[in-house]
Short mmCIF file of the C-alpha atoms (twelve columns), coordinates in Angstrom:
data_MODEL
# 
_entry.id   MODEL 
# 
loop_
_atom_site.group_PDB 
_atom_site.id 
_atom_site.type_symbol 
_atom_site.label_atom_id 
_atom_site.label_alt_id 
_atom_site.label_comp_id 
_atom_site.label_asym_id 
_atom_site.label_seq_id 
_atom_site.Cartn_x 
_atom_site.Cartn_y 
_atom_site.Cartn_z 
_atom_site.pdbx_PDB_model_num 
ATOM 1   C CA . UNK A 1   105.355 99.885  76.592  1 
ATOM 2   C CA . UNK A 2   105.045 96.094  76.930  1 
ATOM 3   C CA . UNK A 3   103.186 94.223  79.525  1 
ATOM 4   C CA . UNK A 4   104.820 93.381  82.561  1 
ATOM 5   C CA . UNK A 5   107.814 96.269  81.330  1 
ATOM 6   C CA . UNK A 6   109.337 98.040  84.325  1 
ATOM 7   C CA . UNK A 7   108.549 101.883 84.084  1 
ATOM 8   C CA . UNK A 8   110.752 102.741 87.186  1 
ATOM 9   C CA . UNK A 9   112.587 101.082 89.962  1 
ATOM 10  C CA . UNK A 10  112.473 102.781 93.115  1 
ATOM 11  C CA . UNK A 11  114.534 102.406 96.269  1 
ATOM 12  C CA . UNK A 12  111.267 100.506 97.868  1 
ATOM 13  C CA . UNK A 13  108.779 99.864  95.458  1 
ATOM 14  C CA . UNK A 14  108.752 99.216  91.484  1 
ATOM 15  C CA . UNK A 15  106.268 100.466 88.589  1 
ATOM 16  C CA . UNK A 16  105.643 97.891  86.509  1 
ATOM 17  C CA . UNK A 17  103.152 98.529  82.970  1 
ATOM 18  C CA . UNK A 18  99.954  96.265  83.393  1 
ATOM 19  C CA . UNK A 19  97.952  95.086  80.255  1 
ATOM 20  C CA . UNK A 20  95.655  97.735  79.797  1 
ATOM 21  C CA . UNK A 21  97.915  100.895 78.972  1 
ATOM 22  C CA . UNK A 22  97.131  103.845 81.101  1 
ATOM 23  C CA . UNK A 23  97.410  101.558 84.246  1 
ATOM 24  C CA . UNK A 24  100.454 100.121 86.131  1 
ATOM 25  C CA . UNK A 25  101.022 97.575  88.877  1 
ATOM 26  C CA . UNK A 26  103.060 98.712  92.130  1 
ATOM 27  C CA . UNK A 27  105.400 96.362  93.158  1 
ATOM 28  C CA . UNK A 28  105.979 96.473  96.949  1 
ATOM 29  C CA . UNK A 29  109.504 94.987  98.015  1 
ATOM 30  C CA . UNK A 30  110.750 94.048  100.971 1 
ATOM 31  C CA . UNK A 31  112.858 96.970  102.074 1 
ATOM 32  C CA . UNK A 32  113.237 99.419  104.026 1 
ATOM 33  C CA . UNK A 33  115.709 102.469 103.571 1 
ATOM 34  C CA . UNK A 34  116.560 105.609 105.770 1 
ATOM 35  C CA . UNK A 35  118.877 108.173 105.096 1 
ATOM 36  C CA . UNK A 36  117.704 108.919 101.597 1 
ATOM 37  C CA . UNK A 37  119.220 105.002 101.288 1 
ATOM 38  C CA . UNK A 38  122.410 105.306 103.098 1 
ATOM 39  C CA . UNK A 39  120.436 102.810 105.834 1 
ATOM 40  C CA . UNK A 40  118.736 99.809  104.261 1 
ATOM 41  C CA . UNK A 41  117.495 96.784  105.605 1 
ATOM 42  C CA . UNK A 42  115.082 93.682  103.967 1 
ATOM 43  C CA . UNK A 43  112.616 92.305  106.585 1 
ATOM 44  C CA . UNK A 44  110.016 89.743  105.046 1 
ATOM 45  C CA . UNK A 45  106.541 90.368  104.763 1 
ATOM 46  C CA . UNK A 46  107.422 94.148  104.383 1 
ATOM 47  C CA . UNK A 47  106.451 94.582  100.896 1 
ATOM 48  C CA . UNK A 48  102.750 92.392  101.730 1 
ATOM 49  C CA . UNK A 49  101.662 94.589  104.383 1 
ATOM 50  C CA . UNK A 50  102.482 97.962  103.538 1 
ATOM 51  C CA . UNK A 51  100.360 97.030  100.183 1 
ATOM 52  C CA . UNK A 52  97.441  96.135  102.066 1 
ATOM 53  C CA . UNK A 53  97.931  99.305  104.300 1 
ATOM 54  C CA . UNK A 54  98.201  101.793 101.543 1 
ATOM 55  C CA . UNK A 55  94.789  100.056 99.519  1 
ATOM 56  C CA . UNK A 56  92.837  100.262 102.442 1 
ATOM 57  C CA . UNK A 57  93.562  103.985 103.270 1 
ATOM 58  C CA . UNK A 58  93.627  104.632 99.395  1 
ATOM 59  C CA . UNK A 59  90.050  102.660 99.225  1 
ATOM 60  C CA . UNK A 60  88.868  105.352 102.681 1 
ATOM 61  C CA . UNK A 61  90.085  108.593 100.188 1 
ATOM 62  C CA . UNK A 62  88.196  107.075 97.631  1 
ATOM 63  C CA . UNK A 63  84.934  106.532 99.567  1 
ATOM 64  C CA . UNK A 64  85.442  109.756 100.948 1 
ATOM 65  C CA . UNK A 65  85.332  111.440 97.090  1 
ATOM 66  C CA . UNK A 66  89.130  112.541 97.293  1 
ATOM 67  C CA . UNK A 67  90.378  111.047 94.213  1 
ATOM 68  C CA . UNK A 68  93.777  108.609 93.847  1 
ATOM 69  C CA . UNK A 69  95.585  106.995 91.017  1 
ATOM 70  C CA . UNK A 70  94.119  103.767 93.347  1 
ATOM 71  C CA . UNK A 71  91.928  100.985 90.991  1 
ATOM 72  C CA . UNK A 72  92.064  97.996  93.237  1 
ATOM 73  C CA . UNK A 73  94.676  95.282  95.391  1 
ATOM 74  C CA . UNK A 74  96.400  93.051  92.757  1 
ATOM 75  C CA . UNK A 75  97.783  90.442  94.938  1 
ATOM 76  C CA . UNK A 76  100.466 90.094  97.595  1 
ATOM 77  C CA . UNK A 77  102.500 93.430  97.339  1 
ATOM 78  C CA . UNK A 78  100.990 94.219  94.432  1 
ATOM 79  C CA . UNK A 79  98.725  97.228  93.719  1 
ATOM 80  C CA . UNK A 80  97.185  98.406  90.534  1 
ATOM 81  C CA . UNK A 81  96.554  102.058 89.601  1 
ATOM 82  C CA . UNK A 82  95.657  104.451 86.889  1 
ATOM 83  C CA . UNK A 83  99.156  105.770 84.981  1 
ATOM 84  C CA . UNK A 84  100.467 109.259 86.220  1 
ATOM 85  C CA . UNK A 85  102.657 111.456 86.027  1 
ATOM 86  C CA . UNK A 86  103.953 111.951 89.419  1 
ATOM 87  C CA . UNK A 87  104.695 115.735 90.268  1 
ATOM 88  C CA . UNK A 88  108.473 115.568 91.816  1 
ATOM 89  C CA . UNK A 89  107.012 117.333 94.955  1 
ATOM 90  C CA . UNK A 90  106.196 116.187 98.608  1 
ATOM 91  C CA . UNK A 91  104.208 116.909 100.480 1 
ATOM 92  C CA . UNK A 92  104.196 116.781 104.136 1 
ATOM 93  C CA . UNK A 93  101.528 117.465 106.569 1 
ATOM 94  C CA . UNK A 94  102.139 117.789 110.141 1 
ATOM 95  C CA . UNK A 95  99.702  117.667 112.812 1 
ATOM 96  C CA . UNK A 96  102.311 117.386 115.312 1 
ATOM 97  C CA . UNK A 97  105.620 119.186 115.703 1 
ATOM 98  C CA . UNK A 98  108.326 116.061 115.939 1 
ATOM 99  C CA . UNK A 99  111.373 115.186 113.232 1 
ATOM 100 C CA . UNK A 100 112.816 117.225 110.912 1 
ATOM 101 C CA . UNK A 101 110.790 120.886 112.208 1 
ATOM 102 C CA . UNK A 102 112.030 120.334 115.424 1 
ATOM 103 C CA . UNK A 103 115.568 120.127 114.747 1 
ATOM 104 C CA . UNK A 104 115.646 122.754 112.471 1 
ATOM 105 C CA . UNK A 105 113.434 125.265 114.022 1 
ATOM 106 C CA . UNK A 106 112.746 126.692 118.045 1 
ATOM 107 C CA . UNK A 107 109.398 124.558 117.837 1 
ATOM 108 C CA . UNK A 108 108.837 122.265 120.892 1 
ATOM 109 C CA . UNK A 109 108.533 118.491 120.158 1 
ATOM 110 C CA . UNK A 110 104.646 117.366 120.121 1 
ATOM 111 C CA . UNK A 111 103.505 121.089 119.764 1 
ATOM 112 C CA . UNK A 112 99.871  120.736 118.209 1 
ATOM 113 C CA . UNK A 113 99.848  122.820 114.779 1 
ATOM 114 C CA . UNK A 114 95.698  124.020 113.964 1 
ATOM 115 C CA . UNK A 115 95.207  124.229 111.250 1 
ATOM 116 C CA . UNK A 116 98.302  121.411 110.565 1 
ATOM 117 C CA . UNK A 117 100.872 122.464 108.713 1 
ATOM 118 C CA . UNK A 118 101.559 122.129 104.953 1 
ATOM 119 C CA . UNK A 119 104.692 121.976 103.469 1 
ATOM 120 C CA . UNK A 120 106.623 121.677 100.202 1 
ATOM 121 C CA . UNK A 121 109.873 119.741 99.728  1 
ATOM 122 C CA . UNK A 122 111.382 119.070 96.500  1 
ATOM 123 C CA . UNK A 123 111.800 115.241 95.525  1 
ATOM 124 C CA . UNK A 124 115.047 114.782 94.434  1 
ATOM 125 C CA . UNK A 125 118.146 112.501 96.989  1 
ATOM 126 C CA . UNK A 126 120.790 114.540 95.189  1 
ATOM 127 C CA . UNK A 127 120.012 118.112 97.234  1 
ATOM 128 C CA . UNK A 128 118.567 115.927 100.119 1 
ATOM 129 C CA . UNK A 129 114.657 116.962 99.449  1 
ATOM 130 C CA . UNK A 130 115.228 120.742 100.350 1 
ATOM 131 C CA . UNK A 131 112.398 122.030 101.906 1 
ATOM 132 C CA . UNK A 132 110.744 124.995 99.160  1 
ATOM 133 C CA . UNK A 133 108.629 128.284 99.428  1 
ATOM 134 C CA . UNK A 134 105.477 128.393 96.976  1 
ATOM 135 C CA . UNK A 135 107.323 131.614 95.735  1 
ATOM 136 C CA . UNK A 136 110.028 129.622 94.796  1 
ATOM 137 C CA . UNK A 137 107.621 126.794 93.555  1 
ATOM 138 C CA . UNK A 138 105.948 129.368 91.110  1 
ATOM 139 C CA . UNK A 139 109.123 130.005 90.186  1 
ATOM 140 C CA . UNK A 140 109.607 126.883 89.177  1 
ATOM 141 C CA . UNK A 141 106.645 126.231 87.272  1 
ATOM 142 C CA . UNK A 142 104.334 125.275 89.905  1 
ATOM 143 C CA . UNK A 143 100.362 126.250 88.961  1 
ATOM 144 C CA . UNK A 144 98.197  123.709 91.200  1 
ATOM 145 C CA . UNK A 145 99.859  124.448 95.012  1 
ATOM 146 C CA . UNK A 146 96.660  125.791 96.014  1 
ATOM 147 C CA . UNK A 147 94.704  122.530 94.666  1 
ATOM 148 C CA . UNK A 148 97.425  119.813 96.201  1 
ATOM 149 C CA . UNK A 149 96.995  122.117 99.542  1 
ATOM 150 C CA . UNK A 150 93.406  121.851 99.244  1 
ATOM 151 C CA . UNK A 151 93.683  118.033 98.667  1 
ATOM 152 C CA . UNK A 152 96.886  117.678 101.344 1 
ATOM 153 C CA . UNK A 153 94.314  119.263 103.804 1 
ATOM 154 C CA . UNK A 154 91.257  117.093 102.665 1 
ATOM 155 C CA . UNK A 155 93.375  113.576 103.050 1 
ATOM 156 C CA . UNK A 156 94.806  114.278 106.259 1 
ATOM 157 C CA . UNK A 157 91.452  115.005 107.400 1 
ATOM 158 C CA . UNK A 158 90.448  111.364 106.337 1 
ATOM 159 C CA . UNK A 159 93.362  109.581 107.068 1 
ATOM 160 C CA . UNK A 160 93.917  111.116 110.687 1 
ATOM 161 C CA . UNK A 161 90.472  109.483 111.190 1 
ATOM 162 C CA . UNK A 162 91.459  106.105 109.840 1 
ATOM 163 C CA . UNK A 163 94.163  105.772 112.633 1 
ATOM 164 C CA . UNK A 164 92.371  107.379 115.356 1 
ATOM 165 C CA . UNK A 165 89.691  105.153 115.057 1 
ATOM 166 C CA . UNK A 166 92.221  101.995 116.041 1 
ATOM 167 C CA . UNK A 167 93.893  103.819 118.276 1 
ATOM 168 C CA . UNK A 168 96.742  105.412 116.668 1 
ATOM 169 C CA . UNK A 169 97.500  109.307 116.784 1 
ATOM 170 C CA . UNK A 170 98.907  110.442 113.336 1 
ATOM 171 C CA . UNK A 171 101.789 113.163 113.939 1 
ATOM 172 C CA . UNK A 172 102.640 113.884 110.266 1 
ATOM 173 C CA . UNK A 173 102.522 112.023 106.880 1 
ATOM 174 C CA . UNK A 174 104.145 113.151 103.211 1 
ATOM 175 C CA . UNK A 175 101.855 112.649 100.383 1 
ATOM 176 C CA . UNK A 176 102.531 112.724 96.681  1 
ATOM 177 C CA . UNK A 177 100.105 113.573 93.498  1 
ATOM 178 C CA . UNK A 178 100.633 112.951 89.853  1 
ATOM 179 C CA . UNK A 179 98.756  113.803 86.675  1 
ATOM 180 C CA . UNK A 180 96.348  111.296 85.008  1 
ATOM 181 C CA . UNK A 181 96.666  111.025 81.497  1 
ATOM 182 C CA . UNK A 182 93.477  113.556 81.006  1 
ATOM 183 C CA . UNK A 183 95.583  116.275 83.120  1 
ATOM 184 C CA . UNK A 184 93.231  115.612 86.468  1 
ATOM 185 C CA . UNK A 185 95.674  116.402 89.764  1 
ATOM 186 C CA . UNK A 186 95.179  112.657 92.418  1 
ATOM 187 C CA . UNK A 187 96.938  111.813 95.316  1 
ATOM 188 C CA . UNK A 188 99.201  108.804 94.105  1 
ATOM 189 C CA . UNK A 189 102.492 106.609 95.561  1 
ATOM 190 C CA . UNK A 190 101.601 104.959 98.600  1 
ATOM 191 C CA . UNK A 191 100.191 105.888 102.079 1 
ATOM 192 C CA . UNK A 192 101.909 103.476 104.569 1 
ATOM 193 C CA . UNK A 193 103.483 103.850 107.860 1 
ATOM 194 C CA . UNK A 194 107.062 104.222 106.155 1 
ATOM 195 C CA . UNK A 195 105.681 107.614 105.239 1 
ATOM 196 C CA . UNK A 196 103.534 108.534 108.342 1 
ATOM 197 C CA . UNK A 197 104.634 109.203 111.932 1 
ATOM 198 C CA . UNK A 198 102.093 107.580 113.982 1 
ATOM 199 C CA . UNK A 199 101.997 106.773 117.933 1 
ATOM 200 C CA . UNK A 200 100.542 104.869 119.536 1 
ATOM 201 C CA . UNK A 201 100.428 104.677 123.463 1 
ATOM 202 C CA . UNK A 202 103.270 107.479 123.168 1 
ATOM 203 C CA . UNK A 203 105.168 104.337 121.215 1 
ATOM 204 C CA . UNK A 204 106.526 104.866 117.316 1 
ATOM 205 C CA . UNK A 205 104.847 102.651 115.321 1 
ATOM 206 C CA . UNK A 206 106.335 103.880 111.737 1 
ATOM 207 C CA . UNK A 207 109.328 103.451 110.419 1 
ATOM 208 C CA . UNK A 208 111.240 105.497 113.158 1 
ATOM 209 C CA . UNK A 209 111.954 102.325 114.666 1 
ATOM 210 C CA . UNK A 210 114.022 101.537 112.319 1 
ATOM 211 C CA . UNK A 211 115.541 104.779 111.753 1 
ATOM 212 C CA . UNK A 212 116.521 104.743 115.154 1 
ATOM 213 C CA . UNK A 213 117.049 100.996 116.095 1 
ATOM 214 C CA . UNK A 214 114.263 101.084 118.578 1 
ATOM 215 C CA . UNK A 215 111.906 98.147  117.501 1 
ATOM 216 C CA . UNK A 216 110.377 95.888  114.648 1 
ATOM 217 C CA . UNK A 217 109.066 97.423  112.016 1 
ATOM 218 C CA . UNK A 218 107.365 93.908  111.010 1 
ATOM 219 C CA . UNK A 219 105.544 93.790  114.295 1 
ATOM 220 C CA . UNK A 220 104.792 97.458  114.604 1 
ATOM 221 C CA . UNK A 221 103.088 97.291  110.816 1 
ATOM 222 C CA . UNK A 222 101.432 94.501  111.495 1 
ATOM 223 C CA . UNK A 223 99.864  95.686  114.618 1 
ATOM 224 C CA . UNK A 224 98.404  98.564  112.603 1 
ATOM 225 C CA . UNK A 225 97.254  96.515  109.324 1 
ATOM 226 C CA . UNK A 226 95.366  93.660  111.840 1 
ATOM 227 C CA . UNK A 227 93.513  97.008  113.587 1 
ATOM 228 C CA . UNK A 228 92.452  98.315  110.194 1 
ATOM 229 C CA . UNK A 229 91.164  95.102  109.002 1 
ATOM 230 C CA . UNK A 230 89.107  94.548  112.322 1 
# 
């Protein structure tokens, strides 16, 4: 592909081919979706911020020896990474019960889960991320649950630190991995607050508030990005 080539558009960022060929720039925009899209919304600033967010924590996994598709901050909204393949799985670890676990299931909202727990949903809009068994994952194809478990566990471990260190309790966060081109398993996309829970003072601070029309997303990211850089 040619410099500066878009690889993929997403519904909030883009992946755009850098210079060198096995790494890409992520393109932040400003947007905000909910609803697997069918809410949308395009505050400025958005696109800045959660970029800064996501290479700080990615920079914390790094330090920490967990490794990430993460090379370094490119600019405003712009972060450059190795090239992966991404695995079309999420991940979601909850240390909290709140969201989608408590509607579905008996589980009382805020019940503490020790160990958290780690779940599997497949990443696709059309079946509305379904929610998958690791049986039906090996089905599937699926060797390296055990290792993105292992890693799911390792980050959440890191990045629940990160936030409570400002303040900021983190209920649950999805994660993603891809493949590097030498077939090494990394936690890639992003690691913002559009794809964490987090409270603080028993307030949202994620992108809740905009899935509910209960505050500024702008203000509420900010809040968190000015305590990490403190």
């Amino acid at each position: 592909m040619k410099p500066n080539e878009l690889i993929v558009k997403g519904k909030v960022k883009s992946v755009i081919q850098a210079v060198e060929e096995d790494q890409v720039l992520i393109h932040y925009h400003d947007k905000v979706t909910a609803g697997n899209g069918e809410k949308e919304d395009y505050p400025e600033g958005k696109g800045k911020i959660n970029n800064e967010i996501s290479c700080l924590i990615f920079k914390q996994l790094e330090k920490a020896g967990i490794k990430t598709h993460f090379i370094q901050y490119a600019g405003p909204a712009l972060m450059r990474c190795k090239k992966v393949e991404i695995i079309p799985i999420e991940v979601v670890v909850r240390n909290y019960a709140d969201g989608s676990i408590v509607r579905q299931t008996t589980i009382p909202k805020d019940t503490k889960f020790s160990p958290p727990l780690i779940e599997f949903y497949l990443k696709d809009d059309s079946k509305n991320d379904p929610l998958l068994t690791e049986d039906r994952l090996s089905v599937m194809g699926y060797k390296n649950l055990r290792q993105m478990k292992q890693y799911a566990a390792e980050t959440n471990v890191v990045v629940s630190d990160i936030f409570k260190k400002i303040g900021i309790t983190l209920i649950d966060f999805k994660i993603e991995f891809g493949t590097t081109v030498e077939g090494n398993i990394v936690v890639a996309d992003e690691i913002s607050p559009d794809g964490c829970r987090l409270r603080m003072n028993d307030k949202s601070m994620d992108k809740d508030l905009f899935r509910k029309g209960e505050g500024d997303i702008i203000e509420a990211y900010q809040t968190i990005l000015n305590k990490l850089k403190e």
